[in-house]
Every structure is written in C-alpha cells, then in structure tokens.
Amino acid sequence: MGTVQGPSSGNTASSSHSKASNAPVKLAESKVSVTVEASADSSKTDKKLQIQEKAAQEVKLAIKPFYQNKDITKEEYKEIVRKAVDKVCHSKSGEVNSTKVANLVKAYVDKYKYSRKGSQKKTLEEPMSADKNMC
C-alpha cells in the first residue's frame, strides 16, 4: 500500500506542476488579446478623430463667408460650428460631404438670424406697449 501512495502523490505533484506551467501561458495569451483589442480601439478613435477634424474644417470653410459678412456674431459662430460638427460626426453615413455640410451651415445661420430678429422685435415692442398703457 505504501507503493500505491507514492505514485499517486507523485502524480498530484506533477499535475499541480503542469497547471502552474500552463498558468503563465494563459496569462500571456490574455495579454496578447488585450493589446489587440486596445490597438483596435485606438484605430477606431483615430478614425473618429480624423472624421471630426475633417468635419470641423468643412464647417469652418462653409461658415466663414457668413461670419465675414457679419451675418452672425462670434458667439453664434462658435455655437453653429459646435452643433454642425457634432451633427456631421454622428451621421449614419460616416463621411463628410462638403455640399451637405454647406447646406447644414446655411440652415443654422438662417435659423440664428431669424431667431435674433425675432428677439429684437420683442425687445422693441415691449417698451412701446408699456408706454401705451400709461396714456
């Protein structure tokens, strides 16, 4: 019986040794897969950044004439650029079409010009209506 215990205890020792030697291999494999995923994530982020930069260039190019003609203020310029770039980057197509960007910017400029004119009329009408009530 003593001989039976010897080999069985030897087997458990060797099996635990083989498990220990497999563990570093598994760790190394998991590190490789993590670096592959990280490089895939970085390439996606690089692509997103490239699209965002191109969208920003196109938006700025399209909005420049409106700003130079003083159709919009500096604050409106910043807000339109921010909104337009965000909208272009989140489009389903994933590409930057300069004609579509120009139309989008023009629509934003018209919207801001119209809203500014509407707010100016309201501020001009309010003092007049107060004067009429006093008479």
PDB file of C-alpha atoms in Angstrom, residues 1-117:
ATOM      1  CA  MET A   1       0.000   0.000   0.000  1.00  0.00           C
ATOM      2  CA  GLY A   2       2.876   2.298   0.598  1.00  0.00           C
ATOM      3  CA  THR A   3       3.934   1.965  -3.018  1.00  0.00           C
ATOM      4  CA  VAL A   4       0.481   2.949  -4.261  1.00  0.00           C
ATOM      5  CA  GLN A   5       0.531   6.144  -2.258  1.00  0.00           C
ATOM      6  CA  GLY A   6       3.936   7.106  -3.614  1.00  0.00           C
ATOM      7  CA  PRO A   7       2.987   7.255  -7.287  1.00  0.00           C
ATOM      8  CA  SER A   8      -0.384   8.878  -6.583  1.00  0.00           C
ATOM      9  CA  SER A   9       1.265  11.605  -4.527  1.00  0.00           C
ATOM     10  CA  GLY A  10       3.843  11.966  -7.275  1.00  0.00           C
ATOM     11  CA  ASN A  11       1.076  12.373  -9.848  1.00  0.00           C
ATOM     12  CA  THR A  12      -0.620  15.098  -7.867  1.00  0.00           C
ATOM     13  CA  ALA A  13       2.671  16.918  -7.560  1.00  0.00           C
ATOM     14  CA  SER A  14       3.344  16.627 -11.263  1.00  0.00           C
ATOM     15  CA  SER A  15      -0.221  17.631 -12.156  1.00  0.00           C
ATOM     16  CA  SER A  16      -0.018  20.701  -9.967  1.00  0.00           C
ATOM     17  CA  HIS A  17       3.327  21.488 -11.584  1.00  0.00           C
ATOM     18  CA  SER A  18       1.807  21.224 -15.051  1.00  0.00           C
ATOM     19  CA  LYS A  19      -1.059  23.506 -14.001  1.00  0.00           C
ATOM     20  CA  ALA A  20       1.416  26.055 -12.751  1.00  0.00           C
ATOM     21  CA  SER A  21       3.323  25.943 -16.016  1.00  0.00           C
ATOM     22  CA  ASN A  22       0.086  26.403 -18.007  1.00  0.00           C
ATOM     23  CA  ALA A  23      -0.941  29.429 -15.967  1.00  0.00           C
ATOM     24  CA  PRO A  24       1.769  31.766 -17.330  1.00  0.00           C
ATOM     25  CA  VAL A  25       0.919  30.656 -20.858  1.00  0.00           C
ATOM     26  CA  LYS A  26      -2.740  31.551 -20.323  1.00  0.00           C
ATOM     27  CA  LEU A  27      -1.752  34.907 -18.858  1.00  0.00           C
ATOM     28  CA  ALA A  28       0.452  35.632 -21.837  1.00  0.00           C
ATOM     29  CA  GLU A  29      -2.400  34.754 -24.220  1.00  0.00           C
ATOM     30  CA  SER A  30      -4.796  37.075 -22.398  1.00  0.00           C
ATOM     31  CA  LYS A  31      -2.239  39.909 -22.570  1.00  0.00           C
ATOM     32  CA  VAL A  32      -1.953  39.444 -26.330  1.00  0.00           C
ATOM     33  CA  SER A  33      -5.716  39.628 -26.782  1.00  0.00           C
ATOM     34  CA  VAL A  34      -5.887  42.751 -24.630  1.00  0.00           C
ATOM     35  CA  THR A  35      -3.248  44.504 -26.723  1.00  0.00           C
ATOM     36  CA  VAL A  36      -5.062  43.522 -29.927  1.00  0.00           C
ATOM     37  CA  GLU A  37      -8.326  44.965 -28.552  1.00  0.00           C
ATOM     38  CA  ALA A  38      -6.528  48.114 -27.418  1.00  0.00           C
ATOM     39  CA  SER A  39      -4.999  48.647 -30.846  1.00  0.00           C
ATOM     40  CA  ALA A  40      -8.418  48.118 -32.458  1.00  0.00           C
ATOM     41  CA  ASP A  41      -9.916  50.700 -30.094  1.00  0.00           C
ATOM     42  CA  SER A  42      -7.131  53.178 -30.829  1.00  0.00           C
ATOM     43  CA  SER A  43      -7.605  52.772 -34.575  1.00  0.00           C
ATOM     44  CA  LYS A  44     -11.342  53.425 -34.154  1.00  0.00           C
ATOM     45  CA  THR A  45     -10.601  56.533 -32.103  1.00  0.00           C
ATOM     46  CA  ASP A  46      -8.054  57.702 -34.664  1.00  0.00           C
ATOM     47  CA  LYS A  47     -10.619  57.288 -37.419  1.00  0.00           C
ATOM     48  CA  LYS A  48     -13.247  59.175 -35.393  1.00  0.00           C
ATOM     49  CA  LEU A  49     -10.789  61.987 -34.733  1.00  0.00           C
ATOM     50  CA  GLN A  50      -9.892  62.216 -38.418  1.00  0.00           C
ATOM     51  CA  ILE A  51     -13.579  62.445 -39.359  1.00  0.00           C
ATOM     52  CA  GLN A  52     -14.151  65.056 -36.652  1.00  0.00           C
ATOM     53  CA  GLU A  53     -11.206  67.171 -37.830  1.00  0.00           C
ATOM     54  CA  LYS A  54     -12.350  66.974 -41.445  1.00  0.00           C
ATOM     55  CA  ALA A  55     -15.897  67.904 -40.413  1.00  0.00           C
ATOM     56  CA  ALA A  56     -14.584  70.888 -38.431  1.00  0.00           C
ATOM     57  CA  GLN A  57     -12.555  72.077 -41.437  1.00  0.00           C
ATOM     58  CA  GLU A  58     -15.554  71.796 -43.770  1.00  0.00           C
ATOM     59  CA  VAL A  59     -17.888  73.569 -41.325  1.00  0.00           C
ATOM     60  CA  LYS A  60     -15.423  76.407 -40.771  1.00  0.00           C
ATOM     61  CA  LEU A  61     -14.913  76.755 -44.508  1.00  0.00           C
ATOM     62  CA  ALA A  62     -18.673  76.917 -45.070  1.00  0.00           C
ATOM     63  CA  ILE A  63     -19.397  79.361 -42.228  1.00  0.00           C
ATOM     64  CA  LYS A  64     -16.523  81.763 -42.949  1.00  0.00           C
ATOM     65  CA  PRO A  65     -18.387  83.945 -45.521  1.00  0.00           C
ATOM     66  CA  PHE A  66     -21.365  84.390 -43.175  1.00  0.00           C
ATOM     67  CA  TYR A  67     -19.099  85.476 -40.344  1.00  0.00           C
ATOM     68  CA  GLN A  68     -17.097  87.842 -42.561  1.00  0.00           C
ATOM     69  CA  ASN A  69     -20.332  89.478 -43.778  1.00  0.00           C
ATOM     70  CA  LYS A  70     -21.328  89.864 -40.098  1.00  0.00           C
ATOM     71  CA  ASP A  71     -24.477  87.825 -40.631  1.00  0.00           C
ATOM     72  CA  ILE A  72     -23.709  86.071 -37.340  1.00  0.00           C
ATOM     73  CA  THR A  73     -21.961  87.050 -34.122  1.00  0.00           C
ATOM     74  CA  LYS A  74     -18.862  85.418 -32.669  1.00  0.00           C
ATOM     75  CA  GLU A  75     -20.949  83.504 -30.117  1.00  0.00           C
ATOM     76  CA  GLU A  76     -23.316  82.282 -32.828  1.00  0.00           C
ATOM     77  CA  TYR A  77     -20.302  81.246 -34.920  1.00  0.00           C
ATOM     78  CA  LYS A  78     -18.959  79.113 -32.068  1.00  0.00           C
ATOM     79  CA  GLU A  79     -22.340  77.551 -31.366  1.00  0.00           C
ATOM     80  CA  ILE A  80     -23.044  76.760 -35.028  1.00  0.00           C
ATOM     81  CA  VAL A  81     -19.598  75.187 -35.502  1.00  0.00           C
ATOM     82  CA  ARG A  82     -20.056  73.052 -32.400  1.00  0.00           C
ATOM     83  CA  LYS A  83     -23.553  71.884 -33.368  1.00  0.00           C
ATOM     84  CA  ALA A  84     -22.743  71.301 -37.034  1.00  0.00           C
ATOM     85  CA  VAL A  85     -19.568  69.298 -36.322  1.00  0.00           C
ATOM     86  CA  ASP A  86     -21.457  67.202 -33.784  1.00  0.00           C
ATOM     87  CA  LYS A  87     -24.262  66.533 -36.259  1.00  0.00           C
ATOM     88  CA  VAL A  88     -21.901  65.653 -39.123  1.00  0.00           C
ATOM     89  CA  CYS A  89     -19.860  63.297 -36.935  1.00  0.00           C
ATOM     90  CA  HIS A  90     -22.965  61.459 -35.729  1.00  0.00           C
ATOM     91  CA  SER A  91     -24.418  60.984 -39.207  1.00  0.00           C
ATOM     92  CA  LYS A  92     -25.088  57.421 -40.301  1.00  0.00           C
ATOM     93  CA  SER A  93     -23.014  57.636 -43.478  1.00  0.00           C
ATOM     94  CA  GLY A  94     -19.761  58.311 -41.620  1.00  0.00           C
ATOM     95  CA  GLU A  95     -18.404  60.531 -44.392  1.00  0.00           C
ATOM     96  CA  VAL A  96     -18.105  64.303 -44.718  1.00  0.00           C
ATOM     97  CA  ASN A  97     -19.926  65.629 -47.776  1.00  0.00           C
ATOM     98  CA  SER A  98     -18.978  69.290 -48.326  1.00  0.00           C
ATOM     99  CA  THR A  99     -22.250  70.227 -50.097  1.00  0.00           C
ATOM    100  CA  LYS A 100     -24.344  68.734 -47.316  1.00  0.00           C
ATOM    101  CA  VAL A 101     -22.189  70.480 -44.712  1.00  0.00           C
ATOM    102  CA  ALA A 102     -22.627  73.805 -46.540  1.00  0.00           C
ATOM    103  CA  ASN A 103     -26.421  73.334 -46.597  1.00  0.00           C
ATOM    104  CA  LEU A 104     -26.441  72.443 -42.909  1.00  0.00           C
ATOM    105  CA  VAL A 105     -24.390  75.523 -42.010  1.00  0.00           C
ATOM    106  CA  LYS A 106     -26.624  77.765 -44.125  1.00  0.00           C
ATOM    107  CA  ALA A 107     -29.698  76.383 -42.376  1.00  0.00           C
ATOM    108  CA  TYR A 108     -28.140  77.053 -38.965  1.00  0.00           C
ATOM    109  CA  VAL A 109     -27.158  80.595 -39.987  1.00  0.00           C
ATOM    110  CA  ASP A 110     -30.694  81.309 -41.236  1.00  0.00           C
ATOM    111  CA  LYS A 111     -32.126  79.892 -38.013  1.00  0.00           C
ATOM    112  CA  TYR A 112     -29.909  82.066 -35.829  1.00  0.00           C
ATOM    113  CA  LYS A 113     -30.515  85.189 -37.918  1.00  0.00           C
ATOM    114  CA  TYR A 114     -34.276  84.645 -37.756  1.00  0.00           C
ATOM    115  CA  SER A 115     -34.270  83.975 -34.009  1.00  0.00           C
ATOM    116  CA  ARG A 116     -32.134  87.076 -33.413  1.00  0.00           C
ATOM    117  CA  LYS A 117     -34.518  89.254 -35.448  1.00  0.00           C
TER     118      LYS A 117
END
